[in-house]
XYZ file of C-alpha atoms in Angstrom:
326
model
C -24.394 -23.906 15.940
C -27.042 -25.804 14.329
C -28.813 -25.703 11.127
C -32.374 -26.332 10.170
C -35.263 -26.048 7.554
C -38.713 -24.721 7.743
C -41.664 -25.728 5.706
C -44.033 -23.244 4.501
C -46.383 -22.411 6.649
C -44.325 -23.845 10.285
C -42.360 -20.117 10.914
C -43.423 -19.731 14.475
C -42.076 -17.604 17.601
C -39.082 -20.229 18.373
C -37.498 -18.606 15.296
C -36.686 -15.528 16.427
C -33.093 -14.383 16.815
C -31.774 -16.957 14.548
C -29.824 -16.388 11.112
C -31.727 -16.813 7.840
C -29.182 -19.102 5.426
C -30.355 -17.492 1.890
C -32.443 -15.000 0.849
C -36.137 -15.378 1.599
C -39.386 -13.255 1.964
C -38.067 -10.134 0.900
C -34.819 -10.790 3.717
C -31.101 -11.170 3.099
C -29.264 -14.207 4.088
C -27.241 -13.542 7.313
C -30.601 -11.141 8.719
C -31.382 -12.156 12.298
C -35.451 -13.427 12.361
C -37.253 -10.564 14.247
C -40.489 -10.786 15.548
C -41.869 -8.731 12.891
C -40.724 -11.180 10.379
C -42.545 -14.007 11.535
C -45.750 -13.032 9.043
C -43.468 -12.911 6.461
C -41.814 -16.032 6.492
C -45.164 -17.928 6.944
C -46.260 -16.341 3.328
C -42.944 -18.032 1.765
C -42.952 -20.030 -1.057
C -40.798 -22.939 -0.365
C -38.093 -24.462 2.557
C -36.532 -21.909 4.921
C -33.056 -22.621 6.106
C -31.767 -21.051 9.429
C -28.920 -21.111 11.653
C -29.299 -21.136 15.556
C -26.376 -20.199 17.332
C -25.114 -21.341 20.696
C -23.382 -19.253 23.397
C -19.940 -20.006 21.812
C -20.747 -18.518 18.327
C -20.498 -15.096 17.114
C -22.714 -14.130 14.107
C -20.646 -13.269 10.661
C -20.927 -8.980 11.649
C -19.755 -9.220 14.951
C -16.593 -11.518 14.220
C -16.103 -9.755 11.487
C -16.044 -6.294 13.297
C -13.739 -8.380 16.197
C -11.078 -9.597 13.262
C -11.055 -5.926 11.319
C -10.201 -4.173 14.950
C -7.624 -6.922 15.754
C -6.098 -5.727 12.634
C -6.056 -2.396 13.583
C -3.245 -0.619 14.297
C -2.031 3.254 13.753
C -2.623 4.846 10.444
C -5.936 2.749 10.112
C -9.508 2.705 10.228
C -11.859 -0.046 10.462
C -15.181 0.031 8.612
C -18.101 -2.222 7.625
C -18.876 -2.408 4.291
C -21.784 -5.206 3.598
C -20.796 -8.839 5.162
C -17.149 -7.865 5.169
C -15.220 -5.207 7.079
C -12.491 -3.039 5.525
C -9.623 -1.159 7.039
C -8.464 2.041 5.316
C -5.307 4.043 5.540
C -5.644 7.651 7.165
C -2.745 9.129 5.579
C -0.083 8.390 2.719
C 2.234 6.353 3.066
C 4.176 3.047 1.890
C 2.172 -0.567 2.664
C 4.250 -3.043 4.649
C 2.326 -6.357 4.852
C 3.659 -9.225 6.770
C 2.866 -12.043 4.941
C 3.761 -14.591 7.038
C 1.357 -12.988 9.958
C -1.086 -12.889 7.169
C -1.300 -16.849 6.695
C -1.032 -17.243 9.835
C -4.741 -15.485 10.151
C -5.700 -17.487 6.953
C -4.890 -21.168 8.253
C -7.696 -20.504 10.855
C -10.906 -22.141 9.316
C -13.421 -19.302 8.571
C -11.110 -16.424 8.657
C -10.059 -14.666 5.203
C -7.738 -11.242 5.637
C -6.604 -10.007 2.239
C -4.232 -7.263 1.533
C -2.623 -5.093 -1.558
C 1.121 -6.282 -1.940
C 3.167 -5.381 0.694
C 5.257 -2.149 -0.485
C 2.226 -0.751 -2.408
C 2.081 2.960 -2.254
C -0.940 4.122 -0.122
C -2.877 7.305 -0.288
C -5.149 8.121 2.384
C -8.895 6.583 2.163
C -7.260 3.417 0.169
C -8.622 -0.135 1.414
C -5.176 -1.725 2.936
C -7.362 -5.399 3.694
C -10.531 -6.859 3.576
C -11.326 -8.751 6.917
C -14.366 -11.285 6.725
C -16.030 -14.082 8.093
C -16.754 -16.957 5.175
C -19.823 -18.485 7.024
C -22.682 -16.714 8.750
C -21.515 -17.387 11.975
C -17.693 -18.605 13.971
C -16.803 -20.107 16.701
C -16.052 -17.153 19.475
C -12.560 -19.445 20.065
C -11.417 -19.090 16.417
C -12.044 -15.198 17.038
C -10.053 -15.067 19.720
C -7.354 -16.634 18.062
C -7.088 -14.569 15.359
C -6.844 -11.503 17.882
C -4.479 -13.594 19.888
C -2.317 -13.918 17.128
C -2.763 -10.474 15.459
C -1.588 -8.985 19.009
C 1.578 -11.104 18.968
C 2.374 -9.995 15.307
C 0.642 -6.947 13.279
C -0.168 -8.200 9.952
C -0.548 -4.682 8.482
C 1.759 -1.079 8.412
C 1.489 1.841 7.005
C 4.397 3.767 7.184
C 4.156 7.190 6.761
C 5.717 9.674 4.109
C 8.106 12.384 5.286
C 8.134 14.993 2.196
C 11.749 16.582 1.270
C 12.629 19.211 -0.679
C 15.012 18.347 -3.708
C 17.500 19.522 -6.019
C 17.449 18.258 -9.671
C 20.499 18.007 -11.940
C 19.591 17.149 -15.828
C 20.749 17.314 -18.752
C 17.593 17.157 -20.873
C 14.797 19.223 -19.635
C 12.323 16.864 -21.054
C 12.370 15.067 -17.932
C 11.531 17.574 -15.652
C 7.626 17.568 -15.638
C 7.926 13.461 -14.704
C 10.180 13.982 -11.745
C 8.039 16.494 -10.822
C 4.750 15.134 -11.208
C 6.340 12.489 -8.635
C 7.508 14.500 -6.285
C 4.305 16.317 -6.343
C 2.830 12.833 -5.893
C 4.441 12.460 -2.494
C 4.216 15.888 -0.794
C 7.552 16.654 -2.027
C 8.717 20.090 -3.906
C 11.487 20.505 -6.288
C 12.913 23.691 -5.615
C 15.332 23.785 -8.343
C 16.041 22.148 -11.575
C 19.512 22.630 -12.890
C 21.640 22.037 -16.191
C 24.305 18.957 -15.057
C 27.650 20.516 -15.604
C 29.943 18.362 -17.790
C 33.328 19.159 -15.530
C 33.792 17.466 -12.004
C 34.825 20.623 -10.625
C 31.721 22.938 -11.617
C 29.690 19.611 -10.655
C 31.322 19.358 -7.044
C 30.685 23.572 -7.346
C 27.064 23.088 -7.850
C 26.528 20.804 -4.913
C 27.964 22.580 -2.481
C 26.014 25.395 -3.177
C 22.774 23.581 -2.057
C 24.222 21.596 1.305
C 23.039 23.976 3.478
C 19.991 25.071 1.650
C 17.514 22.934 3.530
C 17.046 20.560 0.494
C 17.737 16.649 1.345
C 17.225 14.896 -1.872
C 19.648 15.710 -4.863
C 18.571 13.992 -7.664
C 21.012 13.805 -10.788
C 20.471 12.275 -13.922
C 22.799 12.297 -16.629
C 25.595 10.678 -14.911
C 27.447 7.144 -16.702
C 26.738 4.601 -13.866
C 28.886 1.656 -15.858
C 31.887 4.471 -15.390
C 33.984 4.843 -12.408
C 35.490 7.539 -13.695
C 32.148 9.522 -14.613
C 32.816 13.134 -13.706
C 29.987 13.098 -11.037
C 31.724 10.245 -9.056
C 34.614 12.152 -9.397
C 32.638 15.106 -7.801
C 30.901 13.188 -5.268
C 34.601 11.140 -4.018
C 35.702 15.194 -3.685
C 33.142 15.868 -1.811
C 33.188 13.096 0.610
C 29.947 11.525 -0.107
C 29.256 7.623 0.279
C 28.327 5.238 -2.019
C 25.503 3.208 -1.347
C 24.671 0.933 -4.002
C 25.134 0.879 -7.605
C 22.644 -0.155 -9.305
C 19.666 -1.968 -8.002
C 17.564 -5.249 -8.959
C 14.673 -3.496 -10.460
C 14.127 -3.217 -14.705
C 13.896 -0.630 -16.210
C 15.842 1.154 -14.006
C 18.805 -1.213 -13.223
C 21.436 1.713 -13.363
C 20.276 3.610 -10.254
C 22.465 4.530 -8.036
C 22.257 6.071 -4.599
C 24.928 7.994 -2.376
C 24.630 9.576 1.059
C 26.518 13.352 1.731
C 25.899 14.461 5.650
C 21.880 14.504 5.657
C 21.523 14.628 1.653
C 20.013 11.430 -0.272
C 21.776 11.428 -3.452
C 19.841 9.636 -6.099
C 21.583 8.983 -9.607
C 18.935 7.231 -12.173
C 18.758 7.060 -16.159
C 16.060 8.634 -17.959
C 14.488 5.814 -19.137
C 11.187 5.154 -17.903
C 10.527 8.721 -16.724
C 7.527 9.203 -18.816
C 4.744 6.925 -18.907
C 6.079 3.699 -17.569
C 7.161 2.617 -13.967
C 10.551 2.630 -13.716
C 13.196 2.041 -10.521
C 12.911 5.433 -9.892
C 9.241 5.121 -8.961
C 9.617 2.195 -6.724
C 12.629 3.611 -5.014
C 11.625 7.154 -4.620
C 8.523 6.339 -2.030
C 11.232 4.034 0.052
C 12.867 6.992 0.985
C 10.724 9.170 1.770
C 9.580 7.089 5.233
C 10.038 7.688 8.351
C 12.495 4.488 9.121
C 13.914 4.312 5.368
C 16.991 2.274 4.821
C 18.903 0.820 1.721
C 18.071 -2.625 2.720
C 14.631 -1.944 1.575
C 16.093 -0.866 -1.955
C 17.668 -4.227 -1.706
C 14.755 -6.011 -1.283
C 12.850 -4.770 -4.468
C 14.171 -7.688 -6.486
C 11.171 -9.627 -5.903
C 8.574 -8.020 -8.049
C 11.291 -6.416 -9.933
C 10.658 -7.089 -13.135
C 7.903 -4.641 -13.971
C 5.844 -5.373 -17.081
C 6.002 -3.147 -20.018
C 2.555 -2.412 -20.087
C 2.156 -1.320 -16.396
C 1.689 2.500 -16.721
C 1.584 5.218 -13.893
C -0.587 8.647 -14.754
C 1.405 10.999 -12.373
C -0.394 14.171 -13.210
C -2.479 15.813 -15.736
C 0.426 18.479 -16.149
C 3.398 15.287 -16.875
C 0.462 14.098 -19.763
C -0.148 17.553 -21.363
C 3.167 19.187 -21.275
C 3.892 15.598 -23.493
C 1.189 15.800 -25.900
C 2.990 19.365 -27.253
C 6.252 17.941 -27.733
């Protein structure tokens, strides 16, 4: 590519088809001269700076269109919006970003890809990543790169949410509209919300009696996670159901447990953090809820763990008013 200036007054037919470098005679910088512009730019007060491309080049659209569909994959739509072109999710899920893939893209000169943090929770018509030239024009080779390596390793997933029914056990019924409201947030339904028994037996009792009800998240909250000897470990151990992990690297929230009984998810959390501010329980919950969930992505919620005080989630209008009349 080559760039050049115009005086006023030298516009001429040579110009046409070549990229205007700023704004100039009513045109936008990055506008390809037409014939029809010629008049115009011959009326301008002051040096004209344009771009002529060779054979090689692409122009800043096309790459940019090129890059955004190399990015591409299921679950996403590519769209031009101005100079750049964004790709947006089609349905709800979790955001995986690879971020090594990602700087891979980056370290090619004139390519920028940015992206939410991987594990962000996506609804569908949310921008995943902006794809975008940062010149007016590319080498096609740098292009082809990009898709080259974009083929070999997709920068971007979105992994898709699989909505369960669930079973709540609580002890204080103040917590109910917040684990609803995220539920709700996630296509899931809590079918029932129940008083936590204080006896291991009439826990173990009130288990069993939803194993074969079609529900596949039991969520209890109440339960001593520092004790071993906490009636609903007691209940769980009857029942034959498998620890997973106890406790996890997120605060607030560090107490959470999980346990697996045949096809149940068994979620154990404190109440803290259930109203108003993210809490383990909202980073965890949308982990297992996708389609290839396992507990080594509860592991890896350590980095970014520490959530600040002052982040706050607004789950639903129905979580803020039944609040307000407490």
């Amino acid at each position: 590519m080559r760039a050049f200036a115009l005086r006023r007054g030298t516009a001429s037919a040579d110009v046409i088809g070549r990229i205007l470098c700023h704004d100039a005679a009513g045109l936008r910088k990055g506008h390809a001269i037409r014939s029809e512009d010629v008049a115009r730019l011959l009326q301008h007060d002051g040096e004209i700076h344009l771009l002529e491309l060779d054979e090689d080049d692409l122009g800043q659209r096309a790459a940019g269109e090129r890059l955004a569909n190399a990015l591409r994959v299921h679950g996403l739509l590519a769209l031009p919006i101005g100079h750049r072109h964004v790709l947006r999710a089609t349905e709800d899920g979790l955001l995986d970003v690879d971020s090594g893939a990602l700087q891979r893209l980056n370290s090619i000169d004139g390519v920028m890809v940015f992206t939410p943090a991987s594990g962000e929770v996506i609804a569908a018509g949310d921008v995943v990543a902006h794809a975008q030239i940062t010149r007016l024009a590319i080498a096609r080779s740098r292009i082809e790169e990009a898709e080259r390596l974009a083929a070999e390793r997709p920068v971007l997933r979105v992994r898709p949410f699989v909505p369960r029914d669930a079973i709540l056990w609580r002890r204080d019924a103040r917590i109910v509209a917040g684990v609803e409201a995220r539920l709700r947030r996630h296509g899931c339904r809590l079918r029932h919300s129940l008083r936590l028994p204080t006896e291991a037996t009439a826990i173990r009792e009130s288990i069993e009696t939803f194993l074969d009800s079609g529900a596949s998240l039991f969520l209890i909250c109440g339960s001593n996670a520092l004790d071993p000897l906490d009636p609903v470990f007691t209940a769980l151990e009857q029942l034959g159901a498998t620890m997973r992990c106890s406790g996890i690297p997120v605060h607030p929230g560090t107490l959470l447990w999980l346990a697996t009984l045949r096809d149940v998810t068994i979620v154990g959390f404190p109440p803290c953090g259930l109203r108003g501010e993210v809490s383990a329980f909202d980073l965890v919950l949308p982990r297992l809820l996708v389609e290839d969930a396992s507990f080594e992505d509860v592991a890896a919620l350590g980095h970014g763990g520490l959530l600040a005080r002052a982040r706050v989630h607004r789950f639903a209008e129905e979580e803020v008013a039944s609040d307000a009349v407490r």
